[in-house]
Coordinates of C-alpha atoms in Angstrom, one line a residue:
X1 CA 86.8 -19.3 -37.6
X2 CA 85.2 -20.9 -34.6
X3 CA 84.0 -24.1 -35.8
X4 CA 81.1 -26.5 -33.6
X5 CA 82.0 -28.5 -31.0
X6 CA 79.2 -31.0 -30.6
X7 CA 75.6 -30.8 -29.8
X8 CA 75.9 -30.6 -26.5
X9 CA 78.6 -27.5 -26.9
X10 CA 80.9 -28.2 -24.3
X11 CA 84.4 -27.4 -24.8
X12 CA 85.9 -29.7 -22.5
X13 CA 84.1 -32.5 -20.5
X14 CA 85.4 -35.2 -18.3
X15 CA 84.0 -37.6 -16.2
X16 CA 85.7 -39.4 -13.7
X17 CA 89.0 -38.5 -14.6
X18 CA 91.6 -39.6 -12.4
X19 CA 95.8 -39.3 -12.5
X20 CA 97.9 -41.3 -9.5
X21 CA 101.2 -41.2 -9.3
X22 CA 102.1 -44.5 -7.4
X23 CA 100.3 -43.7 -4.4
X24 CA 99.5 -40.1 -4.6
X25 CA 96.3 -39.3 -6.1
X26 CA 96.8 -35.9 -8.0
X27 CA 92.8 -36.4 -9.5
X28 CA 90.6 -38.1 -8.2
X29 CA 87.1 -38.2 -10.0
X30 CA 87.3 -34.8 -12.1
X31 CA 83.9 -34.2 -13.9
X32 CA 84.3 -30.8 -15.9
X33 CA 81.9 -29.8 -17.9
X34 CA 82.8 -26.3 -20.0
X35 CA 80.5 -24.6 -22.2
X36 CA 81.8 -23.4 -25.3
X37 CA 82.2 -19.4 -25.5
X38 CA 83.2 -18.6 -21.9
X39 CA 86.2 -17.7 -19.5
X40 CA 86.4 -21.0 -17.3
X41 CA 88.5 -20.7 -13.7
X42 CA 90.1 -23.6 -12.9
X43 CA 91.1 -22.7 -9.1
X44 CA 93.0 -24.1 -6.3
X45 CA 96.1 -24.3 -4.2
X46 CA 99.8 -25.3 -5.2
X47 CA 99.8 -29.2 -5.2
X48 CA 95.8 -29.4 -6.1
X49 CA 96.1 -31.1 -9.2
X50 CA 95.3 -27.8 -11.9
X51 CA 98.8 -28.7 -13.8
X52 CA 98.0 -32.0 -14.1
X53 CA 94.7 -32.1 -15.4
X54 CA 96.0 -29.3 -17.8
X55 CA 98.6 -31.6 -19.2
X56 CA 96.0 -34.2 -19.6
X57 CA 93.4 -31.8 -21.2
X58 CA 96.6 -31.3 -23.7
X59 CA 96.6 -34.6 -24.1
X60 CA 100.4 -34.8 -23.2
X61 CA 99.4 -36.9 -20.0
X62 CA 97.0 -40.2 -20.2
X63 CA 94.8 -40.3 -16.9
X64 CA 94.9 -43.4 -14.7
X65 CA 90.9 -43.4 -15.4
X66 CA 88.4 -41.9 -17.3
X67 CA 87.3 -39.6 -20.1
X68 CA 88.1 -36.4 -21.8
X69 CA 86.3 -35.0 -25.0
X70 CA 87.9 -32.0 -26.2
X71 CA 85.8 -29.4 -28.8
X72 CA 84.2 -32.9 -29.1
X73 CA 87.1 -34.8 -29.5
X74 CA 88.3 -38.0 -27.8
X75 CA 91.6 -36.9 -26.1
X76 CA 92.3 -40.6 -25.3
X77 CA 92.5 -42.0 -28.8
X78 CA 93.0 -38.3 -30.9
X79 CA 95.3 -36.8 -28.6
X80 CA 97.3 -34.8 -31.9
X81 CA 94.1 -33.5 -33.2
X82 CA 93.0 -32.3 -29.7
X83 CA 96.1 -30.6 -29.8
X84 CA 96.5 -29.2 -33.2
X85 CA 93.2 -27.0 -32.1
X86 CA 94.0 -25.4 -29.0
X87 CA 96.4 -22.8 -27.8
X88 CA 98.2 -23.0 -24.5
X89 CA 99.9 -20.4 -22.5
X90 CA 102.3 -22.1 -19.7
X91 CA 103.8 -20.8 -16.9
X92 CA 107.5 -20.5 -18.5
X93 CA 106.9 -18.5 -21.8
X94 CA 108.9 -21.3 -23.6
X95 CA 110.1 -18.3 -25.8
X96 CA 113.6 -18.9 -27.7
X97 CA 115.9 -16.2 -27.0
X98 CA 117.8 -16.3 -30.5
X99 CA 114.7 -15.3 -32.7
X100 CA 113.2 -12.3 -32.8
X101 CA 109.7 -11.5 -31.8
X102 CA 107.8 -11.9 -34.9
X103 CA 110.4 -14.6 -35.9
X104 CA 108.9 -16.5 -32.5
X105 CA 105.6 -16.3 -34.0
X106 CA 106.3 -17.6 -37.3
X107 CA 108.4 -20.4 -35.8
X108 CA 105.7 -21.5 -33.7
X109 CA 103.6 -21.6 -36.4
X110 CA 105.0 -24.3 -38.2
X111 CA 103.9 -27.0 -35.4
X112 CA 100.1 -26.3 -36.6
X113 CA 101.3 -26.5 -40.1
X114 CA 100.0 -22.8 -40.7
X115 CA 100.8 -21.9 -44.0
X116 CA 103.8 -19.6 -44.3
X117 CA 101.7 -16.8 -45.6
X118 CA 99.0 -17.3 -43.4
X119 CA 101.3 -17.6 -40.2
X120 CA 103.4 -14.1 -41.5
X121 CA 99.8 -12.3 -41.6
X122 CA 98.8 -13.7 -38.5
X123 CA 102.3 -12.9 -36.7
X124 CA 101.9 -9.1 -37.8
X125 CA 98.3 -9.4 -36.5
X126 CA 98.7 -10.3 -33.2
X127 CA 101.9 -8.4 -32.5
X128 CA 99.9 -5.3 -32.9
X129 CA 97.1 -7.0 -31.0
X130 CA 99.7 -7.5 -27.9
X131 CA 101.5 -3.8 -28.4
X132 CA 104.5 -5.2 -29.8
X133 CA 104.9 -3.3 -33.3
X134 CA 107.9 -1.3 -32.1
X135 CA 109.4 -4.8 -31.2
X136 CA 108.9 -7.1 -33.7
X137 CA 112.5 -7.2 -35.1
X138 CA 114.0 -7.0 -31.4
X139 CA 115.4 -10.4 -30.5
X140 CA 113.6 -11.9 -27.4
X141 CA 116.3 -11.9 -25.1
X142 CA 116.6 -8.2 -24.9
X143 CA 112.4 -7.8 -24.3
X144 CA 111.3 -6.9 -20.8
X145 CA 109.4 -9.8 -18.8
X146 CA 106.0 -8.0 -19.4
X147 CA 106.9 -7.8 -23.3
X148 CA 108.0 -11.7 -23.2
X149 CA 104.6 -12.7 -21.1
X150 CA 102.5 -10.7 -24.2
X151 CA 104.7 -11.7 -27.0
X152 CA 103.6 -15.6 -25.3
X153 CA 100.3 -14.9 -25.2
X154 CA 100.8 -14.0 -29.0
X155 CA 102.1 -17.2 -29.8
X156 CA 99.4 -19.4 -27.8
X157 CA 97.2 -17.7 -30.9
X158 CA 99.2 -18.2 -33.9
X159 CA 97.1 -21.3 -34.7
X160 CA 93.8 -19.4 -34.7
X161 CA 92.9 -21.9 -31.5
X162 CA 89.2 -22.5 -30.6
X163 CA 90.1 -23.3 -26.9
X164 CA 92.5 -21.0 -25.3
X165 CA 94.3 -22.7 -21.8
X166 CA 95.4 -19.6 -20.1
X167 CA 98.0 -21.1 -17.0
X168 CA 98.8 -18.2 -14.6
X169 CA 99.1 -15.8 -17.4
X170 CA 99.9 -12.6 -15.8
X171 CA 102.0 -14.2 -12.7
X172 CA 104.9 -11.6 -12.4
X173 CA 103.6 -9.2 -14.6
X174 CA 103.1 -5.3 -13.4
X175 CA 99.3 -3.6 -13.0
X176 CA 99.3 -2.1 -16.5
X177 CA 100.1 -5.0 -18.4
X178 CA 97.8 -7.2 -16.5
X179 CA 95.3 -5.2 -17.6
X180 CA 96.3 -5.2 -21.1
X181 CA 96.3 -8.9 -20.9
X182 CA 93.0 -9.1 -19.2
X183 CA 91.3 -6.5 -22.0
X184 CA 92.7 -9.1 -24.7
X185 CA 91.0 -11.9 -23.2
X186 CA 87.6 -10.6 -22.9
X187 CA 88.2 -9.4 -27.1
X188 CA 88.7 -13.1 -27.4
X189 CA 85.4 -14.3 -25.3
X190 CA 83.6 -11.8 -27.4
X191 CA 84.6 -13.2 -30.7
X192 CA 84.0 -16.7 -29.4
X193 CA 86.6 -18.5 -27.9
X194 CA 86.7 -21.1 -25.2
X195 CA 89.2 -19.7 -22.4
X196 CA 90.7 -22.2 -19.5
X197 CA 92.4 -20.1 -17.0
X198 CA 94.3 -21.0 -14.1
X199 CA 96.0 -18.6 -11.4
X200 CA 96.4 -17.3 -8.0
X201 CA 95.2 -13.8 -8.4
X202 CA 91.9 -14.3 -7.3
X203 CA 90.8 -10.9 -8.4
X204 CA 91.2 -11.9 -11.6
X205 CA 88.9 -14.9 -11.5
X206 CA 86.8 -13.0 -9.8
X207 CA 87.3 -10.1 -13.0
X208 CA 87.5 -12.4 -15.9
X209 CA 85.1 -16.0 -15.4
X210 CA 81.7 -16.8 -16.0
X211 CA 82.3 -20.3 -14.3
X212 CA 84.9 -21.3 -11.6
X213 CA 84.8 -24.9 -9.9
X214 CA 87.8 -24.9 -6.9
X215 CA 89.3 -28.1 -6.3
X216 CA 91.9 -29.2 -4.1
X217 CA 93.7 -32.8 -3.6
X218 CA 92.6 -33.8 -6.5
X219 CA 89.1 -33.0 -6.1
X220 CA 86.1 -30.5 -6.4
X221 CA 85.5 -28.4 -3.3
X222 CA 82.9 -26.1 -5.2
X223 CA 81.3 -24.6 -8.1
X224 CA 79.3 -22.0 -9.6
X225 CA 79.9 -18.3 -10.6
X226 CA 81.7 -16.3 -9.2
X227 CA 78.7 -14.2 -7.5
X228 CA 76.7 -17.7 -6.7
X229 CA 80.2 -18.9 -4.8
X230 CA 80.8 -15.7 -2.8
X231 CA 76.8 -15.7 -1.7
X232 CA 76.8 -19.3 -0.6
X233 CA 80.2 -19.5 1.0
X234 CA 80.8 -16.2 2.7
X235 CA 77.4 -13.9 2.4
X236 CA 77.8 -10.3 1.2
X237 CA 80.3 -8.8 3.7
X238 CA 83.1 -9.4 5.8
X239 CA 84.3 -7.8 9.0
X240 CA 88.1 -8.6 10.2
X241 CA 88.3 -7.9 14.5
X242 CA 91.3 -7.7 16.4
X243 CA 90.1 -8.3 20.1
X244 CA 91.9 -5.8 22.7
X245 CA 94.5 -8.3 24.4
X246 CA 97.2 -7.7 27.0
X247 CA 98.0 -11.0 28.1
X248 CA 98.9 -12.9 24.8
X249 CA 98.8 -16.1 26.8
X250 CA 94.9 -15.9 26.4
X251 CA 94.9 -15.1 22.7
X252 CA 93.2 -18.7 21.9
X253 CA 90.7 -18.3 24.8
X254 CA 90.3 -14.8 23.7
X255 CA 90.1 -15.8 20.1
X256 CA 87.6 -18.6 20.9
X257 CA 85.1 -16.7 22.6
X258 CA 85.1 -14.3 20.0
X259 CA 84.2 -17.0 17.6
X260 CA 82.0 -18.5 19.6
X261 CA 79.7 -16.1 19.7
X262 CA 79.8 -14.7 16.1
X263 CA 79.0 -18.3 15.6
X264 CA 75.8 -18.2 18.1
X265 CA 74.7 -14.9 16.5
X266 CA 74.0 -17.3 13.3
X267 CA 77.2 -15.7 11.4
X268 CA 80.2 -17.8 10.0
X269 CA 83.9 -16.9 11.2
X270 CA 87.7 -18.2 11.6
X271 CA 90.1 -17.4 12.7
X272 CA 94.0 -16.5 11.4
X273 CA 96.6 -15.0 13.5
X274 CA 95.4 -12.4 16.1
X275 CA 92.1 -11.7 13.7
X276 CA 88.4 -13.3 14.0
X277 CA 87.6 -13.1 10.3
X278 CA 83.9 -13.0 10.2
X279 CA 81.2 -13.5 7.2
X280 CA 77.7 -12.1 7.0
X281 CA 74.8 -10.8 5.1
X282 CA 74.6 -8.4 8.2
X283 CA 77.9 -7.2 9.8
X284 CA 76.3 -4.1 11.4
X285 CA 74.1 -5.8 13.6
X286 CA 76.9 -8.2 14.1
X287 CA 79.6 -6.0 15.0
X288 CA 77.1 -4.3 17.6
X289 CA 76.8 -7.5 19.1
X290 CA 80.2 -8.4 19.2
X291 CA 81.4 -5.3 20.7
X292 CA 79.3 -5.2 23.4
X293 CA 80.4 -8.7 24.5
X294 CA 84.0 -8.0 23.4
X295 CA 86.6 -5.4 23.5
X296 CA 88.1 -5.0 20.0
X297 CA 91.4 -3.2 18.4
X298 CA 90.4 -2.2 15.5
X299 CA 87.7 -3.8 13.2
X300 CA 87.4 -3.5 9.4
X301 CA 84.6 -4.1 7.0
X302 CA 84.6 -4.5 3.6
X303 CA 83.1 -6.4 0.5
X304 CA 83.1 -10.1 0.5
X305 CA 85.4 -11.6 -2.4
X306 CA 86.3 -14.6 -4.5
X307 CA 89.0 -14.9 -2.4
X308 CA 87.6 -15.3 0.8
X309 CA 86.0 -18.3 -0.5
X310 CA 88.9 -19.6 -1.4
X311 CA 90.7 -19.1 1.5
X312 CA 87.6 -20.6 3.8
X313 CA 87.4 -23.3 1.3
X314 CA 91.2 -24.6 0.7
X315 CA 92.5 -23.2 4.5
X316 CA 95.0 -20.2 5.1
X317 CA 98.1 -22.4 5.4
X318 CA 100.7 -22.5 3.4
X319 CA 101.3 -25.2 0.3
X320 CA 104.7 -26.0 -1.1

């Protein structure tokens, strides 16, 4: 059973929370505030700082500054009891590969000090929940990665936890059994759980959160819904162009120009590679104008998504 969380019903809220590690600043100033009952996207590139203010959300990390209330706990000075009520999915299932699946479960169990009976009618639950009944005796090393990823999502649930962190949870995994995994999530939104979810797949925020805030160097680039982000970041559509060029020596200029006039028409574009990547509420009227000024390849329009605002928002280059 879900129990309150506070009179303000936030999940999780942090003000000012901050993590350096000697001079590298992996947070700097992190308010979150998360309602209770909601799927909550914590988004950015590699190196933003989303592991690290997991781990100190888990209260497994103390922050250089600031606070952290968990389901209306203090996680400075009640870091075990912060802990004891949440369920966390990793990156690395964290599985052991001598036990068997339900085995795992009951195992796991015994850190929340579940009752034994209470943990074996909760292991045979959720195995069925994850569409593991015709593996439960199989021993975890000879389960396929999709099977391992559910059986861990499984386990983050043994505890009956009223705050789920979901890290990357279907990285690796194929279509069908991200589905699966995103179908068992919303069950657990609509029975009211708190979800934290982390991950690259930006259809999947896009899919699965109510609220998303993007941050990157250890701060918040933006906020909102997913549909509130994508309208003031982007607009409604997008339209990629690949100008007609034959002397690749004036791709920039070409490039440029390009820009520079999407950009007079009023419209918002970059550019990446050989493509102007352009953002508007009207891409008819602006690919009319652009191709009268311009001669274009090939250009392709198409719906405006999460992950265009997280691309204009964090850059296109690569992150170690």
């Amino acid at each position: 059973m879900v129990m309150p969380v506070g009179d303000q019903g936030l999940a999780i809220s942090t003000k000012g929370l901050t993590k350096h590690f000697d001079d590298l600043v992996a947070v700097d100033g992190l308010d979150l505030e998360v309602p209770q009952g909601i799927c909550f996207g914590l988004l950015g590139p590699n190196g933003a700082g989303k592991t690290t203010t997991i781990r100190m959300l888990q209260c497994l990390m103390p922050p250089s500054s600031g606070s952290i209330q968990v389901l209306g706990i203090d996680g400075l000075a009640k870091g075990r009891a912060v802990r004891q009520r949440i369920g966390v999915l990793s990156q690395y299932d964290m599985l052991d590969p001598d036990f068997t699946t339900r085995h795992n479960l009951i195992a796991h169990a015994r850190f929340f000090n579940v009752p034994r009976d209470v943990a074996s009618q909760r292991a045979d639950e959720l195995i069925e929940f994850v569409g593991l009944t015709q593996k439960r005796d199989v021993l975890v090393e000879h389960l396929s990665g999709g099977m391992r990823r559910r059986l861990a999502v499984a386990r983050s649930l043994i505890s009956d936890p009223e705050l789920l962190i979901l890290d990357e949870p279907t990285t690796g995994l194929d279509p069908q059994a991200r589905q699966m995994i995103w179908a068992k999530i919303r069950g657990l939104l609509k029975n009211g759980r708190t979800v934290l979810l982390t991950t690259h797949y930006m259809d999947e925020a896009e899919l699965l959160c109510d609220e998303i805030v993007i941050v990157d160097k250890g701060t918040v680039l933006a906020r909102g819904t997913p549909a509130g982000l994508i309208s003031e970041h982007v607009g409604k559509e997008v339209i990629e162009f690949i100008p007609l060029i034959d002397d690749y020596d004036q791709l920039d200029e070409i490039l440029a120009g390009v820009t520079g006039h999407i950009t007079d028409l009023g419209h918002k574009a970059e550019t990446y590679g050989e493509r102007v990547i352009a953002f508007s509420d009207d891409v008819e009227g602006m690919t009319e104008e652009v191709s009268s000024a311009f001669e274009l390849r090939d250009a392709i329009v198409r719906r405006a998504s999460l992950e265009d605002v997280f691309l204009r928002l964090t850059g296109r280059g690569l992150r170690d």
